[in-house]
PDB file of C-alpha atoms in Angstrom:
ATOM      1  CA  ASP E   1     106.657  72.784  67.974  1.00  0.00           C
ATOM      2  CA  THR E   2     103.398  74.328  66.850  1.00  0.00           C
ATOM      3  CA  ALA E   3     102.552  73.244  63.310  1.00  0.00           C
ATOM      4  CA  VAL E   4     100.171  76.073  62.387  1.00  0.00           C
ATOM      5  CA  SER E   5     100.282  79.196  64.525  1.00  0.00           C
ATOM      6  CA  GLN E   6      98.186  82.334  64.465  1.00  0.00           C
ATOM      7  CA  THR E   7      98.532  85.724  66.102  1.00  0.00           C
ATOM      8  CA  PRO E   8      96.828  87.248  67.892  1.00  0.00           C
ATOM      9  CA  LYS E   9      94.663  84.706  69.730  1.00  0.00           C
ATOM     10  CA  TYR E  10      92.133  87.389  70.628  1.00  0.00           C
ATOM     11  CA  LEU E  11      91.408  90.687  68.901  1.00  0.00           C
ATOM     12  CA  VAL E  12      88.929  93.251  70.192  1.00  0.00           C
ATOM     13  CA  THR E  13      88.496  96.394  68.159  1.00  0.00           C
ATOM     14  CA  GLN E  14      86.091  99.163  67.238  1.00  0.00           C
ATOM     15  CA  MET E  15      83.963  99.314  64.117  1.00  0.00           C
ATOM     16  CA  GLY E  16      85.726 101.012  61.246  1.00  0.00           C
ATOM     17  CA  ASN E  17      89.237 100.021  62.296  1.00  0.00           C
ATOM     18  CA  ASP E  18      91.693  98.087  60.139  1.00  0.00           C
ATOM     19  CA  LYS E  19      93.327  94.968  61.594  1.00  0.00           C
ATOM     20  CA  SER E  20      95.550  92.087  60.521  1.00  0.00           C
ATOM     21  CA  ILE E  21      95.827  88.459  61.579  1.00  0.00           C
ATOM     22  CA  LYS E  22      99.017  86.530  60.916  1.00  0.00           C
ATOM     23  CA  CYS E  23      99.479  82.835  60.208  1.00  0.00           C
ATOM     24  CA  GLU E  24     102.584  80.711  59.938  1.00  0.00           C
ATOM     25  CA  GLN E  25     103.046  76.996  59.276  1.00  0.00           C
ATOM     26  CA  ASN E  26     106.210  74.962  59.766  1.00  0.00           C
ATOM     27  CA  LEU E  27     104.954  71.803  58.056  1.00  0.00           C
ATOM     28  CA  GLY E  28     106.538  72.580  54.708  1.00  0.00           C
ATOM     29  CA  HIS E  29     103.115  72.651  53.075  1.00  0.00           C
ATOM     30  CA  ASP E  30     102.432  74.392  49.775  1.00  0.00           C
ATOM     31  CA  THR E  31      98.828  75.389  50.481  1.00  0.00           C
ATOM     32  CA  MET E  32      97.329  77.643  53.122  1.00  0.00           C
ATOM     33  CA  TYR E  33      93.751  78.668  53.904  1.00  0.00           C
ATOM     34  CA  TRP E  34      91.646  81.135  55.834  1.00  0.00           C
ATOM     35  CA  TYR E  35      88.324  79.984  57.273  1.00  0.00           C
ATOM     36  CA  LYS E  36      85.648  81.869  59.162  1.00  0.00           C
ATOM     37  CA  GLN E  37      83.678  80.132  61.911  1.00  0.00           C
ATOM     38  CA  ASP E  38      80.504  81.911  62.909  1.00  0.00           C
ATOM     39  CA  SER E  39      78.654  81.819  66.208  1.00  0.00           C
ATOM     40  CA  LYS E  40      76.818  78.670  65.120  1.00  0.00           C
ATOM     41  CA  LYS E  41      80.193  76.966  64.605  1.00  0.00           C
ATOM     42  CA  PHE E  42      79.749  76.776  60.843  1.00  0.00           C
ATOM     43  CA  LEU E  43      83.192  76.690  59.229  1.00  0.00           C
ATOM     44  CA  LYS E  44      83.442  78.306  55.833  1.00  0.00           C
ATOM     45  CA  ILE E  45      86.406  78.716  53.484  1.00  0.00           C
ATOM     46  CA  MET E  46      87.380  82.279  52.619  1.00  0.00           C
ATOM     47  CA  PHE E  47      90.659  82.067  50.743  1.00  0.00           C
ATOM     48  CA  SER E  48      93.301  79.579  49.725  1.00  0.00           C
ATOM     49  CA  TYR E  49      96.832  80.069  48.441  1.00  0.00           C
ATOM     50  CA  ASN E  50      99.076  77.525  46.794  1.00  0.00           C
ATOM     51  CA  ASN E  51     102.738  78.463  46.450  1.00  0.00           C
ATOM     52  CA  LYS E  52     101.825  82.084  47.157  1.00  0.00           C
ATOM     53  CA  GLU E  53      99.163  82.155  44.435  1.00  0.00           C
ATOM     54  CA  LEU E  54      95.476  82.674  45.137  1.00  0.00           C
ATOM     55  CA  ILE E  55      93.434  79.594  44.145  1.00  0.00           C
ATOM     56  CA  ILE E  56      90.229  79.988  46.131  1.00  0.00           C
ATOM     57  CA  ASN E  57      88.483  83.289  46.653  1.00  0.00           C
ATOM     58  CA  GLU E  58      84.999  82.750  47.979  1.00  0.00           C
ATOM     59  CA  THR E  59      82.351  85.435  48.091  1.00  0.00           C
ATOM     60  CA  VAL E  60      84.072  87.583  50.661  1.00  0.00           C
ATOM     61  CA  PRO E  61      83.820  91.403  50.913  1.00  0.00           C
ATOM     62  CA  ASN E  62      86.667  93.337  49.338  1.00  0.00           C
ATOM     63  CA  ARG E  63      87.498  94.605  52.802  1.00  0.00           C
ATOM     64  CA  PHE E  64      89.220  91.268  53.364  1.00  0.00           C
ATOM     65  CA  SER E  65      92.600  90.971  51.677  1.00  0.00           C
ATOM     66  CA  PRO E  66      94.900  87.992  52.116  1.00  0.00           C
ATOM     67  CA  LYS E  67      98.634  88.295  51.585  1.00  0.00           C
ATOM     68  CA  SER E  68     101.133  85.479  51.240  1.00  0.00           C
ATOM     69  CA  PRO E  69     104.725  86.742  51.460  1.00  0.00           C
ATOM     70  CA  ASP E  70     106.028  83.170  51.191  1.00  0.00           C
ATOM     71  CA  LYS E  71     104.718  79.597  51.305  1.00  0.00           C
ATOM     72  CA  ALA E  72     104.920  79.431  55.084  1.00  0.00           C
ATOM     73  CA  HIS E  73     102.902  82.575  55.775  1.00  0.00           C
ATOM     74  CA  LEU E  74      99.392  83.739  54.977  1.00  0.00           C
ATOM     75  CA  ASN E  75      98.139  86.914  56.570  1.00  0.00           C
ATOM     76  CA  LEU E  76      94.641  88.351  56.545  1.00  0.00           C
ATOM     77  CA  HIS E  77      94.051  92.085  56.538  1.00  0.00           C
ATOM     78  CA  ILE E  78      90.590  93.457  57.185  1.00  0.00           C
ATOM     79  CA  ASN E  79      89.663  97.056  56.425  1.00  0.00           C
ATOM     80  CA  SER E  80      86.782  99.046  57.897  1.00  0.00           C
ATOM     81  CA  LEU E  81      85.721  96.345  60.332  1.00  0.00           C
ATOM     82  CA  GLU E  82      81.985  95.766  60.784  1.00  0.00           C
ATOM     83  CA  LEU E  83      80.005  94.154  63.584  1.00  0.00           C
ATOM     84  CA  GLY E  84      79.255  91.174  61.350  1.00  0.00           C
ATOM     85  CA  ASP E  85      82.956  90.429  61.030  1.00  0.00           C
ATOM     86  CA  SER E  86      82.978  89.170  64.611  1.00  0.00           C
ATOM     87  CA  ALA E  87      83.848  85.472  64.426  1.00  0.00           C
ATOM     88  CA  VAL E  88      86.700  83.052  64.935  1.00  0.00           C
ATOM     89  CA  TYR E  89      89.127  83.000  62.023  1.00  0.00           C
ATOM     90  CA  PHE E  90      91.135  79.842  61.404  1.00  0.00           C
ATOM     91  CA  CYS E  91      94.223  79.405  59.315  1.00  0.00           C
ATOM     92  CA  ALA E  92      94.988  75.960  57.915  1.00  0.00           C
ATOM     93  CA  SER E  93      97.582  74.344  55.693  1.00  0.00           C
ATOM     94  CA  SER E  94      97.904  71.245  53.522  1.00  0.00           C
ATOM     95  CA  GLN E  95     100.396  69.874  51.076  1.00  0.00           C
ATOM     96  CA  GLY E  96      98.190  70.129  48.010  1.00  0.00           C
ATOM     97  CA  PHE E  97      94.696  71.426  47.391  1.00  0.00           C
ATOM     98  CA  SER E  98      92.970  68.452  45.838  1.00  0.00           C
ATOM     99  CA  GLY E  99      90.415  67.908  48.579  1.00  0.00           C
ATOM    100  CA  ARG E 100      91.595  64.294  48.616  1.00  0.00           C
ATOM    101  CA  ALA E 101      92.841  62.319  51.583  1.00  0.00           C
ATOM    102  CA  GLU E 102      96.513  62.998  50.923  1.00  0.00           C
ATOM    103  CA  ASP E 103      95.911  66.724  51.245  1.00  0.00           C
ATOM    104  CA  THR E 104      94.721  66.703  54.843  1.00  0.00           C
ATOM    105  CA  GLN E 105      94.312  70.169  56.295  1.00  0.00           C
ATOM    106  CA  TYR E 106      95.894  71.109  59.606  1.00  0.00           C
ATOM    107  CA  PHE E 107      94.301  73.960  61.504  1.00  0.00           C
ATOM    108  CA  GLY E 108      95.709  76.680  63.680  1.00  0.00           C
ATOM    109  CA  PRO E 109      94.222  77.529  67.106  1.00  0.00           C
ATOM    110  CA  GLY E 110      92.076  80.350  65.745  1.00  0.00           C
ATOM    111  CA  THR E 111      91.800  84.103  66.280  1.00  0.00           C
ATOM    112  CA  ARG E 112      88.657  85.315  68.017  1.00  0.00           C
ATOM    113  CA  LEU E 113      87.778  88.688  66.531  1.00  0.00           C
ATOM    114  CA  THR E 114      85.265  90.865  68.357  1.00  0.00           C
ATOM    115  CA  VAL E 115      84.128  94.076  66.723  1.00  0.00           C
ATOM    116  CA  LEU E 116      82.436  96.547  69.080  1.00  0.00           C
TER     117      LEU E 116
ATOM    118  CA  THR H   1      76.093  73.765  45.739  1.00  0.00           C
ATOM    119  CA  GLN H   2      77.460  70.943  47.838  1.00  0.00           C
ATOM    120  CA  LEU H   3      76.100  70.781  51.366  1.00  0.00           C
ATOM    121  CA  LEU H   4      76.757  68.463  54.283  1.00  0.00           C
ATOM    122  CA  GLU H   5      74.066  68.156  56.918  1.00  0.00           C
ATOM    123  CA  GLN H   6      74.973  66.730  60.290  1.00  0.00           C
ATOM    124  CA  SER H   7      72.582  65.287  62.814  1.00  0.00           C
ATOM    125  CA  PRO H   8      71.938  65.673  65.562  1.00  0.00           C
ATOM    126  CA  GLN H   9      73.070  69.248  66.111  1.00  0.00           C
ATOM    127  CA  PHE H  10      73.356  68.747  69.872  1.00  0.00           C
ATOM    128  CA  LEU H  11      73.755  65.615  71.928  1.00  0.00           C
ATOM    129  CA  SER H  12      73.988  65.363  75.697  1.00  0.00           C
ATOM    130  CA  ILE H  13      74.528  61.870  77.065  1.00  0.00           C
ATOM    131  CA  GLN H  14      75.690  60.085  80.179  1.00  0.00           C
ATOM    132  CA  GLU H  15      79.140  58.582  80.407  1.00  0.00           C
ATOM    133  CA  GLY H  16      79.114  55.000  79.188  1.00  0.00           C
ATOM    134  CA  GLU H  17      76.349  55.434  76.620  1.00  0.00           C
ATOM    135  CA  ASN H  18      76.754  54.828  72.906  1.00  0.00           C
ATOM    136  CA  LEU H  19      75.964  57.387  70.221  1.00  0.00           C
ATOM    137  CA  THR H  20      75.974  57.884  66.469  1.00  0.00           C
ATOM    138  CA  VAL H  21      76.456  61.113  64.540  1.00  0.00           C
ATOM    139  CA  TYR H  22      75.392  61.339  60.914  1.00  0.00           C
ATOM    140  CA  CYS H  23      76.718  63.355  58.009  1.00  0.00           C
ATOM    141  CA  ASN H  24      74.560  63.425  54.881  1.00  0.00           C
ATOM    142  CA  SER H  25      74.703  64.981  51.457  1.00  0.00           C
ATOM    143  CA  SER H  26      73.110  64.672  48.043  1.00  0.00           C
ATOM    144  CA  SER H  27      76.571  65.074  46.504  1.00  0.00           C
ATOM    145  CA  VAL H  28      79.280  62.489  45.994  1.00  0.00           C
ATOM    146  CA  PHE H  29      82.610  63.102  47.695  1.00  0.00           C
ATOM    147  CA  SER H  30      85.985  61.570  46.902  1.00  0.00           C
ATOM    148  CA  SER H  31      86.926  61.678  50.568  1.00  0.00           C
ATOM    149  CA  LEU H  32      85.190  62.355  53.848  1.00  0.00           C
ATOM    150  CA  GLN H  33      86.984  63.568  56.916  1.00  0.00           C
ATOM    151  CA  TRP H  34      85.934  63.803  60.540  1.00  0.00           C
ATOM    152  CA  TYR H  35      87.354  66.452  62.837  1.00  0.00           C
ATOM    153  CA  ARG H  36      86.929  67.159  66.537  1.00  0.00           C
ATOM    154  CA  GLN H  37      87.151  70.691  67.811  1.00  0.00           C
ATOM    155  CA  GLU H  38      87.509  71.594  71.473  1.00  0.00           C
ATOM    156  CA  PRO H  39      86.683  75.049  72.867  1.00  0.00           C
ATOM    157  CA  GLY H  40      89.330  77.622  71.995  1.00  0.00           C
ATOM    158  CA  GLU H  41      91.120  75.283  69.606  1.00  0.00           C
ATOM    159  CA  GLY H  42      91.137  74.528  65.908  1.00  0.00           C
ATOM    160  CA  PRO H  43      89.617  71.374  64.412  1.00  0.00           C
ATOM    161  CA  VAL H  44      91.826  68.291  64.683  1.00  0.00           C
ATOM    162  CA  LEU H  45      91.562  65.537  62.106  1.00  0.00           C
ATOM    163  CA  LEU H  46      90.327  62.192  63.449  1.00  0.00           C
ATOM    164  CA  VAL H  47      90.049  60.118  60.297  1.00  0.00           C
ATOM    165  CA  THR H  48      89.745  60.208  56.511  1.00  0.00           C
ATOM    166  CA  VAL H  49      87.660  57.688  54.559  1.00  0.00           C
ATOM    167  CA  VAL H  50      87.914  57.407  50.807  1.00  0.00           C
ATOM    168  CA  THR H  51      86.271  54.180  49.650  1.00  0.00           C
ATOM    169  CA  GLY H  52      82.523  53.595  49.527  1.00  0.00           C
ATOM    170  CA  GLY H  53      81.552  51.272  52.389  1.00  0.00           C
ATOM    171  CA  GLU H  54      84.856  51.807  54.167  1.00  0.00           C
ATOM    172  CA  VAL H  55      84.902  51.361  57.935  1.00  0.00           C
ATOM    173  CA  LYS H  56      87.687  52.701  60.125  1.00  0.00           C
ATOM    174  CA  LYS H  57      88.117  52.318  63.855  1.00  0.00           C
ATOM    175  CA  LEU H  58      89.952  54.608  66.210  1.00  0.00           C
ATOM    176  CA  LYS H  59      89.750  53.056  69.691  1.00  0.00           C
ATOM    177  CA  ARG H  60      86.093  53.530  70.704  1.00  0.00           C
ATOM    178  CA  LEU H  61      85.241  55.534  67.555  1.00  0.00           C
ATOM    179  CA  THR H  62      83.980  53.815  64.405  1.00  0.00           C
ATOM    180  CA  PHE H  63      83.690  55.746  61.156  1.00  0.00           C
ATOM    181  CA  GLN H  64      81.828  54.547  58.095  1.00  0.00           C
ATOM    182  CA  PHE H  65      81.643  55.974  54.587  1.00  0.00           C
ATOM    183  CA  GLY H  66      78.409  55.247  52.738  1.00  0.00           C
ATOM    184  CA  ASP H  67      78.477  52.914  49.742  1.00  0.00           C
ATOM    185  CA  ALA H  68      77.595  55.774  47.404  1.00  0.00           C
ATOM    186  CA  ARG H  69      80.091  58.119  49.101  1.00  0.00           C
ATOM    187  CA  LYS H  70      77.358  60.621  49.918  1.00  0.00           C
ATOM    188  CA  ASP H  71      77.120  60.058  53.637  1.00  0.00           C
ATOM    189  CA  SER H  72      79.102  59.013  56.667  1.00  0.00           C
ATOM    190  CA  SER H  73      78.572  58.122  60.285  1.00  0.00           C
ATOM    191  CA  LEU H  74      80.587  58.305  63.468  1.00  0.00           C
ATOM    192  CA  HIS H  75      79.733  55.863  66.245  1.00  0.00           C
ATOM    193  CA  ILE H  76      81.185  56.214  69.729  1.00  0.00           C
ATOM    194  CA  THR H  77      81.026  53.279  72.097  1.00  0.00           C
ATOM    195  CA  ALA H  78      80.965  53.831  75.842  1.00  0.00           C
ATOM    196  CA  ALA H  79      81.358  57.599  75.598  1.00  0.00           C
ATOM    197  CA  GLN H  80      83.615  59.340  78.081  1.00  0.00           C
ATOM    198  CA  PRO H  81      83.734  62.992  79.230  1.00  0.00           C
ATOM    199  CA  GLY H  82      86.930  63.392  77.188  1.00  0.00           C
ATOM    200  CA  ASP H  83      84.863  62.805  74.039  1.00  0.00           C
ATOM    201  CA  THR H  84      83.059  66.102  74.636  1.00  0.00           C
ATOM    202  CA  GLY H  85      83.526  68.527  71.766  1.00  0.00           C
ATOM    203  CA  LEU H  86      82.300  69.691  68.384  1.00  0.00           C
ATOM    204  CA  TYR H  87      82.422  67.009  65.702  1.00  0.00           C
ATOM    205  CA  LEU H  88      82.696  68.202  62.114  1.00  0.00           C
ATOM    206  CA  CYS H  89      82.538  66.192  58.938  1.00  0.00           C
ATOM    207  CA  ALA H  90      84.136  67.589  55.793  1.00  0.00           C
ATOM    208  CA  GLY H  91      83.889  66.383  52.228  1.00  0.00           C
ATOM    209  CA  GLY H  92      86.457  66.702  49.490  1.00  0.00           C
ATOM    210  CA  ALA H  93      85.749  66.374  45.791  1.00  0.00           C
ATOM    211  CA  ASP H  94      88.142  65.792  42.912  1.00  0.00           C
ATOM    212  CA  SER H  95      86.419  68.572  41.007  1.00  0.00           C
ATOM    213  CA  SER H  96      86.921  71.145  43.730  1.00  0.00           C
ATOM    214  CA  TYR H  97      89.856  72.681  45.489  1.00  0.00           C
ATOM    215  CA  LYS H  98      88.058  73.035  48.783  1.00  0.00           C
ATOM    216  CA  LEU H  99      86.648  71.065  51.682  1.00  0.00           C
ATOM    217  CA  ILE H 100      82.961  71.439  52.400  1.00  0.00           C
ATOM    218  CA  PHE H 101      82.312  71.343  56.127  1.00  0.00           C
ATOM    219  CA  GLY H 102      79.199  70.021  57.769  1.00  0.00           C
ATOM    220  CA  SER H 103      77.079  71.978  60.183  1.00  0.00           C
ATOM    221  CA  GLY H 104      78.648  70.277  63.210  1.00  0.00           C
ATOM    222  CA  THR H 105      77.439  68.181  66.142  1.00  0.00           C
ATOM    223  CA  ARG H 106      78.054  69.393  69.664  1.00  0.00           C
ATOM    224  CA  LEU H 107      78.545  66.453  72.017  1.00  0.00           C
ATOM    225  CA  LEU H 108      78.472  66.698  75.790  1.00  0.00           C
ATOM    226  CA  VAL H 109      79.278  63.604  77.793  1.00  0.00           C
ATOM    227  CA  ARG H 110      78.248  64.002  81.421  1.00  0.00           C
ATOM    228  CA  PRO H 111      80.239  62.164  84.125  1.00  0.00           C
TER     229      PRO H 111
END
């Protein structure tokens, strides 16, 4: 069984379009995250939800809107896509959000977004 | 702002050689994690260290957390092609809800 799954794996779209990426975890974790990995492989946190509540909201354009319908799901909707949004987006989950060892984060396989 | 610098950025070695990857910061972390990421996959946790001076071994991989909990190293003995990948360190702090990831080290082990 896949612990953290994301769909789609690849997403190619035109500038200006709106798209969504879905994430599901079956680990029973309370916390979920969205990360962006750029072309230089730098991984940066975007958002984090704990029990469906937003706890981390980094400096991300308003075009990005996360939605957590329940603890096991965290989706990412992106409006008016721009060329600079092209990256790999990773979902992750952990039990808590302390940053300590007991709250290890488990990552999904990533969604490669290409904006043309 | 907490930053984690990894060195080297790229490393290409022959199978059987030893190597060390470094992860440095001016900030103190309560825990330091090492991940390996393979192409087309998400990062996978290798180890977590939490105590200053702690050393953990995972087969041919040895991880060390600095005494002051500001830096860490990953040493691989007798590298194999299967060790090829992107190695990421990540620091967690009690005062923060997020992991800070390092800049990454891309390792290529040639047969």
